[in-house]
CSV table of N, CA, C and O in Angstrom, one decimal:
chain,number,residue,atom,x,y,z
A,1,SER,N,1.0,-0.8,-0.3
A,1,SER,CA,-0.3,-0.1,0.4
A,1,SER,C,0.7,1.3,0.3
A,1,SER,O,1.8,1.0,0.1
A,2,GLU,N,0.1,2.4,-0.5
A,2,GLU,CA,0.9,3.4,-0.4
A,2,GLU,C,1.6,4.3,0.7
A,2,GLU,O,2.8,4.0,1.1
A,3,PRO,N,1.1,3.8,2.0
A,3,PRO,CA,1.6,4.6,3.4
A,3,PRO,C,3.0,3.9,3.5
A,3,PRO,O,3.4,4.4,3.7
A,4,TYR,N,2.6,2.2,3.3
A,4,TYR,CA,3.7,1.4,4.2
A,4,TYR,C,5.0,1.6,2.8
A,4,TYR,O,5.9,1.9,3.4
A,5,LEU,N,5.2,1.9,1.2
A,5,LEU,CA,6.2,2.3,0.7
A,5,LEU,C,6.8,3.4,1.2
A,5,LEU,O,7.7,4.4,0.9
A,6,GLN,N,6.1,4.4,1.5
A,6,GLN,CA,6.4,5.8,1.9
A,6,GLN,C,6.9,5.8,3.1
A,6,GLN,O,8.0,6.0,3.1
A,7,ILE,N,6.5,5.0,3.8
A,7,ILE,CA,7.4,4.9,5.2
A,7,ILE,C,8.7,3.6,5.2
A,7,ILE,O,9.1,4.2,6.0
A,8,MET,N,8.8,3.0,3.9
A,8,MET,CA,9.7,2.3,4.0
A,8,MET,C,10.8,2.9,3.2
A,8,MET,O,12.0,3.2,3.2
A,9,ALA,N,10.4,4.3,2.2
A,9,ALA,CA,11.4,4.9,1.5
A,9,ALA,C,11.7,6.0,2.8
A,9,ALA,O,13.0,5.9,2.2
A,10,ALA,N,11.2,6.4,3.3
A,10,ALA,CA,11.4,7.4,4.9
A,10,ALA,C,12.8,6.7,5.3
A,10,ALA,O,13.4,7.1,6.0
A,11,GLY,N,12.5,5.6,5.8
A,11,GLY,CA,13.2,4.7,6.4
A,11,GLY,C,14.7,4.7,5.5
A,11,GLY,O,15.8,4.3,5.5
A,12,THR,N,14.3,3.7,4.9
A,12,THR,CA,15.6,3.6,3.5
A,12,THR,C,16.8,4.6,3.9
A,12,THR,O,17.7,4.8,3.6
A,13,VAL,N,16.1,6.4,3.5
A,13,VAL,CA,16.9,7.9,3.2
A,13,VAL,C,17.4,7.5,5.2
A,13,VAL,O,18.5,8.5,4.8
A,14,SER,N,16.5,7.9,5.7
A,14,SER,CA,17.3,7.6,6.2
A,14,SER,C,18.4,6.8,7.1
A,14,SER,O,19.4,6.9,8.3
A,15,LYS,N,18.4,5.2,6.8
A,15,LYS,CA,19.8,4.2,7.1
A,15,LYS,C,20.6,4.8,6.2
A,15,LYS,O,22.1,4.8,6.3
A,16,VAL,N,20.6,5.9,4.7
A,16,VAL,CA,21.9,5.9,3.8
A,16,VAL,C,22.2,7.0,4.0
A,16,VAL,O,23.1,7.5,3.8
A,17,SER,N,21.3,8.7,5.0
A,17,SER,CA,21.5,9.7,5.2
A,17,SER,C,21.2,9.8,6.5
A,17,SER,O,20.2,10.4,6.5
A,18,PRO,N,21.9,9.1,7.7
A,18,PRO,CA,21.2,9.3,8.6
A,18,PRO,C,20.4,11.0,9.1
A,18,PRO,O,20.6,10.9,9.7
A,19,GLU,N,21.4,12.1,8.6
A,19,GLU,CA,21.7,13.1,8.9
A,19,GLU,C,20.9,14.2,8.3
A,19,GLU,O,20.4,15.2,8.8
A,20,ASP,N,20.1,13.8,7.1
A,20,ASP,CA,18.2,14.1,5.9
A,20,ASP,C,17.2,14.3,7.5
A,20,ASP,O,17.3,13.3,7.4
A,21,PRO,N,16.9,15.5,7.7
A,21,PRO,CA,15.9,15.1,9.0
A,21,PRO,C,14.3,14.8,7.7
A,21,PRO,O,13.6,15.2,8.0
A,22,SER,N,14.3,14.9,6.4
A,22,SER,CA,13.7,14.9,5.8
A,22,SER,C,12.8,13.9,5.9
A,22,SER,O,10.9,13.7,5.1
A,23,PRO,N,12.9,12.4,6.1
A,23,PRO,CA,12.3,11.4,6.6
A,23,PRO,C,10.6,11.6,8.1
A,23,PRO,O,10.4,11.2,8.1
A,24,THR,N,11.5,12.1,8.7
A,24,THR,CA,11.3,12.2,9.8
A,24,THR,C,9.7,12.4,10.2
A,24,THR,O,8.8,11.8,10.7
A,25,PRO,N,9.3,13.1,9.0
A,25,PRO,CA,7.7,13.9,9.2
A,25,PRO,C,7.2,12.6,8.7
A,25,PRO,O,5.9,12.7,8.9
A,26,VAL,N,7.2,12.1,7.4
A,26,VAL,CA,7.0,10.9,6.7
A,26,VAL,C,6.6,10.5,8.2
A,26,VAL,O,5.2,9.3,8.3
A,27,LEU,N,8.0,9.6,8.2
A,27,LEU,CA,7.6,8.1,9.5
A,27,LEU,C,6.5,8.8,10.7
A,27,LEU,O,6.3,8.1,11.4
A,28,VAL,N,7.3,10.2,11.2
A,28,VAL,CA,6.4,10.8,11.8
A,28,VAL,C,4.1,10.7,11.9
A,28,VAL,O,3.5,9.5,12.8
A,29,GLN,N,4.1,10.8,10.4
A,29,GLN,CA,2.8,10.5,9.7
A,29,GLN,C,2.2,8.4,10.2
A,29,GLN,O,1.0,8.5,10.6
A,30,GLY,N,3.1,8.7,9.6
A,30,GLY,CA,3.1,6.6,10.1
A,30,GLY,C,2.8,6.4,11.1
A,30,GLY,O,1.7,5.5,11.8
A,31,LEU,N,2.6,7.2,12.6
A,31,LEU,CA,2.8,6.5,13.2
A,31,LEU,C,1.4,6.8,14.1
A,31,LEU,O,0.7,5.7,14.6
A,32,LYS,N,0.5,7.7,12.8
A,32,LYS,CA,-0.9,7.2,13.1
A,32,LYS,C,-1.7,6.3,11.6
A,32,LYS,O,-2.8,6.2,12.1
A,33,ASP,N,-1.1,5.7,11.3
A,33,ASP,CA,-1.8,4.8,10.6
A,33,ASP,C,-2.3,4.2,10.9
A,33,ASP,O,-2.5,3.1,12.4
A,34,THR,N,-3.7,3.2,10.8
A,34,THR,CA,-4.5,2.4,11.4
A,34,THR,C,-3.9,0.8,11.1
A,34,THR,O,-4.4,0.5,11.7
A,35,VAL,N,-3.0,0.7,10.1
A,35,VAL,CA,-2.3,-0.2,10.4
A,35,VAL,C,-1.1,-0.5,10.9
A,35,VAL,O,-0.4,0.2,10.8
A,36,SER,N,-1.5,-1.9,12.0
A,36,SER,CA,-0.5,-1.6,13.2
A,36,SER,C,0.9,-2.0,12.3
A,36,SER,O,1.9,-1.8,13.0
A,37,LEU,N,1.8,-2.4,11.6
A,37,LEU,CA,2.7,-3.2,11.0
A,37,LEU,C,3.0,-1.6,10.7
A,37,LEU,O,4.1,-1.8,10.3
A,38,HIS,N,2.3,-0.8,9.9
A,38,HIS,CA,2.7,0.1,9.3
A,38,HIS,C,3.5,1.3,10.3
A,38,HIS,O,4.9,2.2,11.1
A,39,ARG,N,2.6,1.1,11.8
A,39,ARG,CA,2.4,2.3,12.4
A,39,ARG,C,4.3,1.4,13.4
A,39,ARG,O,5.4,2.2,14.3
A,40,VAL,N,4.4,0.5,13.3
A,40,VAL,CA,5.8,-0.6,13.8
A,40,VAL,C,7.1,-0.3,13.4
A,40,VAL,O,7.8,0.1,14.1
A,41,ALA,N,6.8,-0.1,11.2
A,41,ALA,CA,8.0,0.2,11.1
A,41,ALA,C,8.0,1.6,11.4
A,41,ALA,O,9.4,1.9,11.4
A,42,ALA,N,7.5,2.3,11.1
A,42,ALA,CA,7.7,4.1,11.6
A,42,ALA,C,8.3,4.2,13.2
A,42,ALA,O,9.2,4.8,12.4
A,43,ILE,N,7.9,3.7,13.6
A,43,ILE,CA,8.5,3.4,15.3
A,43,ILE,C,10.1,2.8,15.4
A,43,ILE,O,10.9,3.3,16.2
A,44,GLU,N,10.4,2.2,14.4
A,44,GLU,CA,11.2,1.6,14.2
A,44,GLU,C,12.5,2.1,14.1
A,44,GLU,O,13.4,2.4,14.3
A,45,PHE,N,11.6,2.3,12.7
A,45,PHE,CA,12.9,4.0,11.7
A,45,PHE,C,13.2,5.2,12.6
A,45,PHE,O,14.4,5.4,13.0
A,46,LEU,N,12.5,5.5,13.1
A,46,LEU,CA,12.4,7.1,14.3
A,46,LEU,C,13.8,6.5,15.2
A,46,LEU,O,14.4,7.3,15.3
A,47,GLY,N,13.6,4.8,15.9
A,47,GLY,CA,14.8,4.1,16.8
A,47,GLY,C,15.6,4.7,16.1
A,47,GLY,O,16.5,5.1,16.7
A,48,GLU,N,16.0,4.0,15.5
A,48,GLU,CA,16.8,4.3,14.1
A,48,GLU,C,17.1,5.6,14.9
A,48,GLU,O,18.9,5.3,14.4
A,49,ARG,N,17.1,6.3,14.6
A,49,ARG,CA,17.6,8.2,14.1
A,49,ARG,C,17.8,8.3,15.3
A,49,ARG,O,17.9,9.3,15.0
A,50,ARG,N,17.8,8.0,16.5
A,50,ARG,CA,17.1,8.1,17.6
A,50,ARG,C,16.6,9.8,17.5
A,50,ARG,O,17.7,10.5,18.3
A,51,SER,N,15.7,9.8,16.9
A,51,SER,CA,14.6,11.4,17.1
A,51,SER,C,13.6,11.3,18.1
A,51,SER,O,12.9,10.9,18.2
A,52,LYS,N,14.3,11.4,19.1
A,52,LYS,CA,14.3,12.4,20.3
A,52,LYS,C,12.7,12.8,20.7
A,52,LYS,O,11.9,12.4,21.6
A,53,THR,N,12.3,13.8,20.3
A,53,THR,CA,11.5,14.7,19.6
A,53,THR,C,10.3,13.6,19.3
A,53,THR,O,9.3,13.4,19.6
A,54,ALA,N,10.7,12.6,18.3
A,54,ALA,CA,9.9,12.1,17.2
A,54,ALA,C,9.4,10.9,18.4
A,54,ALA,O,8.3,10.0,18.9
A,55,VAL,N,10.6,10.1,19.1
A,55,VAL,CA,10.1,9.0,20.1
A,55,VAL,C,9.8,9.2,21.0
A,55,VAL,O,8.7,8.8,22.0
A,56,LEU,N,9.8,11.1,21.9
A,56,LEU,CA,8.6,11.0,22.7
A,56,LEU,C,7.3,11.5,22.9
A,56,LEU,O,6.6,10.9,23.0
A,57,ASN,N,7.1,12.0,21.2
A,57,ASN,CA,5.4,12.0,20.6
A,57,ASN,C,4.9,11.0,20.9
A,57,ASN,O,3.9,10.6,20.5
A,58,ALA,N,5.6,9.5,20.0
A,58,ALA,CA,5.6,8.5,20.2
A,58,ALA,C,5.1,7.6,21.6
A,58,ALA,O,4.4,6.5,21.0
A,59,MET,N,5.3,8.1,22.4
A,59,MET,CA,5.3,7.2,24.0
A,59,MET,C,3.6,7.4,24.1
A,59,MET,O,3.5,6.1,24.8
A,60,THR,N,2.7,7.6,22.9
A,60,THR,CA,1.4,7.0,23.9
A,60,THR,C,1.1,6.1,22.9
A,60,THR,O,0.2,5.4,23.0
A,61,LEU,N,2.1,5.2,21.9
A,61,LEU,CA,1.8,4.2,21.3
A,61,LEU,C,2.2,2.8,22.3
A,61,LEU,O,1.9,2.0,22.1
A,62,LEU,N,2.5,3.8,23.5
A,62,LEU,CA,2.8,2.3,24.7
A,62,LEU,C,1.1,2.1,25.1
A,62,LEU,O,1.4,0.1,25.7
A,63,SER,N,0.3,2.8,25.0
A,63,SER,CA,-1.0,1.8,25.2
A,63,SER,C,-1.7,1.5,23.7
A,63,SER,O,-3.0,1.1,23.7
A,64,ASP,N,-0.8,1.5,22.3
A,64,ASP,CA,-1.6,1.0,21.7
A,64,ASP,C,-1.8,-1.4,21.8
A,64,ASP,O,-1.6,-1.5,22.3
A,65,ASP,N,-3.3,-0.6,20.9
A,65,ASP,CA,-3.5,-2.4,21.1
A,65,ASP,C,-2.8,-3.2,20.4
A,65,ASP,O,-3.3,-4.5,20.9
A,66,ASP,N,-2.1,-3.4,20.0
A,66,ASP,CA,-1.3,-4.5,18.9
A,66,ASP,C,0.1,-4.4,20.2
A,66,ASP,O,0.9,-3.4,20.6
A,67,PHE,N,0.1,-5.1,20.9
A,67,PHE,CA,1.5,-5.5,21.0
A,67,PHE,C,2.9,-5.6,20.3
A,67,PHE,O,3.9,-5.3,20.8
A,68,LEU,N,2.9,-5.6,19.2
A,68,LEU,CA,4.6,-5.4,18.3
A,68,LEU,C,4.7,-3.7,18.5
A,68,LEU,O,5.9,-3.5,17.9
A,69,VAL,N,3.5,-3.4,18.4
A,69,VAL,CA,3.5,-1.9,18.4
A,69,VAL,C,4.3,-1.3,19.6
A,69,VAL,O,5.1,-0.5,19.9
A,70,ARG,N,3.2,-1.6,20.7
A,70,ARG,CA,4.0,-1.7,22.3
A,70,ARG,C,5.8,-1.8,22.3
A,70,ARG,O,6.0,-0.6,22.7
A,71,PHE,N,5.5,-2.9,21.8
A,71,PHE,CA,7.0,-3.7,21.8
A,71,PHE,C,7.8,-3.1,21.2
A,71,PHE,O,9.1,-2.4,21.5
A,72,ALA,N,7.9,-2.5,19.7
A,72,ALA,CA,8.7,-1.7,18.8
A,72,ALA,C,8.7,-0.4,19.3
A,72,ALA,O,10.0,0.1,19.6
A,73,THR,N,7.2,0.1,20.1
A,73,THR,CA,8.3,1.3,20.6
A,73,THR,C,8.7,1.5,22.1
A,73,THR,O,9.7,2.8,22.1
A,74,GLY,N,8.9,0.4,22.3
A,74,GLY,CA,9.9,-0.1,24.1
A,74,GLY,C,11.0,0.3,23.5
A,74,GLY,O,12.0,0.3,24.0
A,75,LYS,N,11.2,-0.8,22.4
A,75,LYS,CA,12.9,-0.8,21.9
A,75,LYS,C,13.0,0.5,21.0
A,75,LYS,O,14.3,1.2,21.3
A,76,ALA,N,12.7,1.0,21.0
A,76,ALA,CA,12.9,3.1,20.2
A,76,ALA,C,13.6,3.8,21.9
A,76,ALA,O,14.0,4.9,21.0
A,77,ILE,N,12.3,3.7,22.4
A,77,ILE,CA,12.6,4.5,23.0
A,77,ILE,C,14.3,4.1,23.9
A,77,ILE,O,14.8,4.4,24.6
A,78,GLY,N,14.3,2.8,24.4
A,78,GLY,CA,15.6,2.2,24.9
A,78,GLY,C,16.4,2.8,23.7
A,78,GLY,O,17.4,3.1,24.5
A,79,LYS,N,16.8,2.8,22.1
A,79,LYS,CA,17.7,2.9,21.5
A,79,LYS,C,17.9,4.5,21.7
A,79,LYS,O,19.2,5.2,21.4
A,80,THR,N,16.7,4.9,21.7
A,80,THR,CA,17.0,6.4,21.5
A,80,THR,C,17.6,7.5,23.0
A,80,THR,O,18.2,8.1,22.8
A,81,PHE,N,16.9,6.6,24.0
A,81,PHE,CA,17.6,7.0,25.4
A,81,PHE,C,18.1,5.9,26.4
A,81,PHE,O,18.7,6.9,27.3
A,82,GLY,N,18.2,5.3,25.5
A,82,GLY,CA,19.6,4.3,26.6
A,82,GLY,C,20.5,3.9,26.9
A,82,GLY,O,21.3,4.6,27.0
């Protein structure tokens, strides 16, 4: 689906060019996606970027209905602040 492709493209840019801030807004938008695996991908990429502001704003995902989203959020918090 298109949102997933956008998240994956932003994640790829994050890996290739970690100092480029342009992927962050796309990943933050992905945190609101209705598909849980899209939220997982977005928070994992934000954790890899160690984007403190974005990960702090994503802490609401710790109460997500989906276990994988909660787990990925905890992991991102650990990478970013641990």
